[in-house]
Short mmCIF file of C-alpha atoms in Angstrom, two decimals:
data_model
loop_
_atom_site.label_atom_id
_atom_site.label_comp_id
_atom_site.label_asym_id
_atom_site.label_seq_id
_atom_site.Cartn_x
_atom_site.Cartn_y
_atom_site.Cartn_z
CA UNK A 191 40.91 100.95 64.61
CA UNK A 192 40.20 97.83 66.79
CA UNK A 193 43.08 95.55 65.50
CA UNK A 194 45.34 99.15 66.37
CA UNK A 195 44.41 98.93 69.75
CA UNK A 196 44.86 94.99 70.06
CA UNK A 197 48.51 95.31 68.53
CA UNK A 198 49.33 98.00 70.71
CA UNK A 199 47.92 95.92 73.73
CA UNK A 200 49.48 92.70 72.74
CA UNK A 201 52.79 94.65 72.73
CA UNK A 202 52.65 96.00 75.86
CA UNK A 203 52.21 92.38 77.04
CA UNK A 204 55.01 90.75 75.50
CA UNK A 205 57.71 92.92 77.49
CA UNK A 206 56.72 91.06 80.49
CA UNK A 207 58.11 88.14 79.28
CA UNK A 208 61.59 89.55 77.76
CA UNK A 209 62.47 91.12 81.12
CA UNK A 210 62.36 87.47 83.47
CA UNK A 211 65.50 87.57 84.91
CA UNK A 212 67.76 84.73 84.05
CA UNK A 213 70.32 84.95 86.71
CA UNK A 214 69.08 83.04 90.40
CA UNK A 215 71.06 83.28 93.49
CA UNK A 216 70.18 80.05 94.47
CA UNK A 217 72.46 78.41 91.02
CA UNK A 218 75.88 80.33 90.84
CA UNK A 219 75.42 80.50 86.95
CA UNK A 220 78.95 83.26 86.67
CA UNK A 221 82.62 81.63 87.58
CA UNK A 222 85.55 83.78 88.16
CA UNK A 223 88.57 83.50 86.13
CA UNK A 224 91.30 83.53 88.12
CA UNK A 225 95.28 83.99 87.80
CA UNK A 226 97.77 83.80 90.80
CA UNK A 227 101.00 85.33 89.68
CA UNK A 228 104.08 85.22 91.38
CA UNK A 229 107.45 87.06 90.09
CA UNK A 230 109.31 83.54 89.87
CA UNK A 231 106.81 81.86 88.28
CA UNK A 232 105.84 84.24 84.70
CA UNK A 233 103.26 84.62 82.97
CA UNK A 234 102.94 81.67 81.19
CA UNK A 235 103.32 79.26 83.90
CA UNK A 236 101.35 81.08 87.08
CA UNK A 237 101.34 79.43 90.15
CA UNK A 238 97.33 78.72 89.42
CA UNK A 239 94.89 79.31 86.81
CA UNK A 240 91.47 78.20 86.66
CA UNK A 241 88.47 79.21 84.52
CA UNK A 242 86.10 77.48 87.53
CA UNK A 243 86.21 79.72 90.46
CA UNK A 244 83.06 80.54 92.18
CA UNK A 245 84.77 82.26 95.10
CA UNK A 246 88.21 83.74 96.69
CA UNK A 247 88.72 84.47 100.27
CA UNK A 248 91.66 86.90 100.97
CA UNK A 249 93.04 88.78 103.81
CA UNK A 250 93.17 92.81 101.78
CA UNK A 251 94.46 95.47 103.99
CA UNK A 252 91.08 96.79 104.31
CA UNK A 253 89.84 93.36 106.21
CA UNK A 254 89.31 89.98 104.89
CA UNK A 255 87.09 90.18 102.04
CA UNK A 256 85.48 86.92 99.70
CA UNK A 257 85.38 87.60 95.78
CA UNK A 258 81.98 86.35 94.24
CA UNK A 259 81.37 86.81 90.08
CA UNK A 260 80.14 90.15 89.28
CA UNK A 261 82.56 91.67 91.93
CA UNK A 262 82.54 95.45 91.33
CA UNK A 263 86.07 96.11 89.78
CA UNK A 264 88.61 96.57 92.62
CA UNK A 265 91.66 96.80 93.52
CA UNK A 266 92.60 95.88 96.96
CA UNK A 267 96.28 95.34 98.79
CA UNK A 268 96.85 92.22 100.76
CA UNK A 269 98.09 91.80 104.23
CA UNK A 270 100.28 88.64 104.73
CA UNK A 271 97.94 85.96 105.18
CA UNK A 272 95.56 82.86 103.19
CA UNK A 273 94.44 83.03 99.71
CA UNK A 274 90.88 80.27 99.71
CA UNK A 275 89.99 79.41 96.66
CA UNK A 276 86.60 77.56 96.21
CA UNK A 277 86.31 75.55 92.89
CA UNK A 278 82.63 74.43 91.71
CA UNK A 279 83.67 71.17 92.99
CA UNK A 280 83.27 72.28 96.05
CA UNK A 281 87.05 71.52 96.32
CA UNK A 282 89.33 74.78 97.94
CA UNK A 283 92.75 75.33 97.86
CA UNK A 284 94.86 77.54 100.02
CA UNK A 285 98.13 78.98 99.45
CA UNK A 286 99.79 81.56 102.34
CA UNK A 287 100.97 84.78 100.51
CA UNK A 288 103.19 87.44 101.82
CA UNK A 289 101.35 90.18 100.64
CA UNK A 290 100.75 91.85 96.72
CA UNK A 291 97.55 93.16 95.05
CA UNK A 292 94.68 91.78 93.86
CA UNK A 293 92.76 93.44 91.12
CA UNK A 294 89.13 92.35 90.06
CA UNK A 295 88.78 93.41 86.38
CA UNK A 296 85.70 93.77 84.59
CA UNK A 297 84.09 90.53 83.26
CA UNK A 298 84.80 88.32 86.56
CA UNK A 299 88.74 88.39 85.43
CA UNK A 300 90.51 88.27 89.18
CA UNK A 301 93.97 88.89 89.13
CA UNK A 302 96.19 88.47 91.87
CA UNK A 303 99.89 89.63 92.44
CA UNK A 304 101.87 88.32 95.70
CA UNK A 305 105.63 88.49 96.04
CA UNK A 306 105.89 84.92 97.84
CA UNK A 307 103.00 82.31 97.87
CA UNK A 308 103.11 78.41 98.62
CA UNK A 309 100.62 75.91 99.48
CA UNK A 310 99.65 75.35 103.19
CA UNK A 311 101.38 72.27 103.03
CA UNK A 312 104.94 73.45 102.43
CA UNK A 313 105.50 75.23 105.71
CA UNK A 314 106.57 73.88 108.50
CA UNK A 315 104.91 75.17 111.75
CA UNK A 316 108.40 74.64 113.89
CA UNK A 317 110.09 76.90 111.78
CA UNK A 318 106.89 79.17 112.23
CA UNK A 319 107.06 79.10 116.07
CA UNK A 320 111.27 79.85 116.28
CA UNK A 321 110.95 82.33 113.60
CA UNK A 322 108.08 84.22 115.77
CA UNK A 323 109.93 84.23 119.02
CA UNK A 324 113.11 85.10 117.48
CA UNK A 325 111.28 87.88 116.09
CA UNK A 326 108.98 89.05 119.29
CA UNK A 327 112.86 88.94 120.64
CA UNK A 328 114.39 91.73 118.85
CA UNK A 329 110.83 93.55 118.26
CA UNK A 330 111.13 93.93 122.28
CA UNK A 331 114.50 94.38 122.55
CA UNK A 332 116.57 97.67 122.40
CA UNK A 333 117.67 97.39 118.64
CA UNK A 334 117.73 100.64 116.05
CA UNK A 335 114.12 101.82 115.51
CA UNK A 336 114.20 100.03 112.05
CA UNK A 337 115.28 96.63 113.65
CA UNK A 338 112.41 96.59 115.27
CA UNK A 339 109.81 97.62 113.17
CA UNK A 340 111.50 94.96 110.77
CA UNK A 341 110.96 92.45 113.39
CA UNK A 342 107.38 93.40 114.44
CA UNK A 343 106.53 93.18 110.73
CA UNK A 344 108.10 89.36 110.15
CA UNK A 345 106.51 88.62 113.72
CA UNK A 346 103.13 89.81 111.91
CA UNK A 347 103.58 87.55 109.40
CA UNK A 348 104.59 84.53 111.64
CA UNK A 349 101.50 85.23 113.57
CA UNK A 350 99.12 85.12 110.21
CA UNK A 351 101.02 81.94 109.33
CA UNK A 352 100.23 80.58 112.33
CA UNK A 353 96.80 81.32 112.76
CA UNK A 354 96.59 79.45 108.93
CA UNK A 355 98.63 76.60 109.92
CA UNK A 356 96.30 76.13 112.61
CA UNK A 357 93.00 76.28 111.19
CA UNK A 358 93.39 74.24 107.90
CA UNK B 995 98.59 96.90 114.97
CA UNK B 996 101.80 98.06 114.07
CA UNK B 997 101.30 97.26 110.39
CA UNK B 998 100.21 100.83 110.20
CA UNK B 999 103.13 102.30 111.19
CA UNK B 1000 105.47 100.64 109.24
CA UNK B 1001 105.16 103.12 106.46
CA UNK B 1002 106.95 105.59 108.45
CA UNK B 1003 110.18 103.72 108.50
CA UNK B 1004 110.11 101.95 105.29
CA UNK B 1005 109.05 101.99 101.63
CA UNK B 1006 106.01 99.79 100.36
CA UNK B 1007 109.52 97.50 98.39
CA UNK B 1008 111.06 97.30 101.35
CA UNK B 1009 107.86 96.24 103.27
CA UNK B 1010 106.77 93.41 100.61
CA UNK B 1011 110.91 92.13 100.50
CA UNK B 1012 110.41 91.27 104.60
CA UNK B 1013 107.15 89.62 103.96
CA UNK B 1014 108.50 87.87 101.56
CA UNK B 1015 111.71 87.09 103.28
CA UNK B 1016 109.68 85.76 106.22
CA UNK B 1017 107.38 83.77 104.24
CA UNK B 1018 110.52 82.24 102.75
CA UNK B 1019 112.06 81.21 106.28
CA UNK B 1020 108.86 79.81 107.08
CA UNK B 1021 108.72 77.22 104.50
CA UNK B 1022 109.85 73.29 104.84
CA UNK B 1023 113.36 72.34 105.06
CA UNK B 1024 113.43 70.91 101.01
CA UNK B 1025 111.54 73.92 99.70
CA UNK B 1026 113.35 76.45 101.72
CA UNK B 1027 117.10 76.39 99.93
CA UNK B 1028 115.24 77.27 96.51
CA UNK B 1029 113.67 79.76 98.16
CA UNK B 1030 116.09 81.63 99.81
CA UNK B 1031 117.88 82.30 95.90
CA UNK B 1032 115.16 84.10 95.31
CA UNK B 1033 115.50 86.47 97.93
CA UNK B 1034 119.12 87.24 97.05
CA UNK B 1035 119.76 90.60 94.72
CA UNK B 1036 122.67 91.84 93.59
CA UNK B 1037 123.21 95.24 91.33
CA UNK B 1038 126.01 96.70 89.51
CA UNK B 1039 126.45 99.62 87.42
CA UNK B 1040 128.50 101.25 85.11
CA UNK B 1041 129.52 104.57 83.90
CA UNK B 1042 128.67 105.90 80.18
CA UNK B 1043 130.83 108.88 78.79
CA UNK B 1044 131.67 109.57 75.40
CA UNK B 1045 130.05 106.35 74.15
CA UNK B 1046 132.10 104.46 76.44
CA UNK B 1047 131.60 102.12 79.42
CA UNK B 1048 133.81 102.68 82.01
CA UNK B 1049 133.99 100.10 85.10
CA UNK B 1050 131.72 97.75 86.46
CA UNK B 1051 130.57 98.16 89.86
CA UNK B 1052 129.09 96.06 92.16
CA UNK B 1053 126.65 98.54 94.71
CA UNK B 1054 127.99 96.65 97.52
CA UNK B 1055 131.02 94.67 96.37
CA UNK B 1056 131.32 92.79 99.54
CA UNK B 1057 128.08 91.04 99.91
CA UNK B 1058 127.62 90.71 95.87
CA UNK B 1059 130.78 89.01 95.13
CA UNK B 1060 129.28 85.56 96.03
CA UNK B 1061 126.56 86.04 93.73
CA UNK B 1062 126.76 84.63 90.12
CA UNK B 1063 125.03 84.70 87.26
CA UNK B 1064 121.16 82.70 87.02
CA UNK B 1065 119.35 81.34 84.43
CA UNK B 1066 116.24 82.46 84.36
CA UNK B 1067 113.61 80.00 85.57
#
């Protein structure tokens, strides 16, 4: 009867020690997988792959959101605007995208879609600043209602450029 | 914002092929020429009866003359 009771007490203490949590917040131990995709560059040659993401900042529709591993499977629309993406290395890399999707899939698998994407780098912030006034220029003027909606949406993006080019 | 609005006037395509058009006239002079092919499209059609083709059309035959065949990247 008495080694009963010691079993059953011994395995009610042994639980304790199967349940310790292994995951800390203070160690990112989870990395994202991440693919930027771009219609001119397929499948097999993305824009950017890495296995070694920790975290992506991007501007969705919703407001500008950062992507940690574990993200609860999303998917969000982008506005024009920066795509941050923070290596373990502490290194981050920013492209400007025009807009597209980005879908978190289960198992910290982000994928994200834009139409046009390039490294902060390959603009040119003179072309930025004629392209927006040329563009606050017909969004004010007296065009068809379609001109300038077109225009206020390119001077959108001019503005988001801008505000990127500026803070790198 | 008038990003809101936008859906009123125009499609979600049509909405992504400005952003992308002004992304791509935003770009540095040596990437921008590459970039602007991209934003060209062309489309022409053809009409099926009795298991044969009849003419091919270009949708707007003035602007898509110009535009020749690519090799995909």
């Amino acid at each position: 009867m008495s080694a009963l009771r010691m079993l059953s007490s011994a395995a009610r203490r042994a639980p304790s020690t199967l349940t310790q949590q292994r995951r800390g917040y203070a160690e990112v131990a989870d990395k994202i997988s991440l693919s930027l995709v771009l219609p001119h560059q397929g499948i097999m040659q993305a824009i950017f792959t890495s296995q070694d993401v920790v975290q992506v900042n991007l501007t969705a529709a919703t407001g500008d959101m950062g992507i940690l591993a574990n993200h609860v499977p999303s998917i969000e629309a982008l506005r024009p605007g920066l795509i941050e993406v923070i290596e373990s290395g502490n290194s981050s890399k920013k492209w400007f995208a025009s807009g597209g999707f980005a879908t978190v899939h289960p198992g910290n698998k982000l994928t994200i879609n834009v139409v046009e994407a390039s490294p902060l780098e390959s603009f040119s912030s003179e072309a930025v600043r004629a392209n927006l006034q040329e563009a606050l220029k017909v969004a004010a003027g007296n065009g068809s209602e379609e001109d300038k909606m077109e225009a206020r949406i390119e001077a959108d993006v001019y503005e988001a450029l801008q505000h990127a080019l500026g803070s790198k | 914002m008038s990003s809101a609005t936008w859906r009123n006037v125009f499609t979600y395509n049509k909405y992504a092929q400005i952003t992308a058009r002004a992304v791509r006239q935003s770009l540095k002079e040596s990437e921008r020429v590459v970039a602007e092919k991209r934003g060209v499209t062309a489309l022409k059609y053809q009409q099926w009866e009795n298991g044969v083709g009849g003419q091919q059309v270009f949708l707007n035959p003035e602007e898509d003359k110009g535009v020749g065949k690519s090799a995909a990247v």
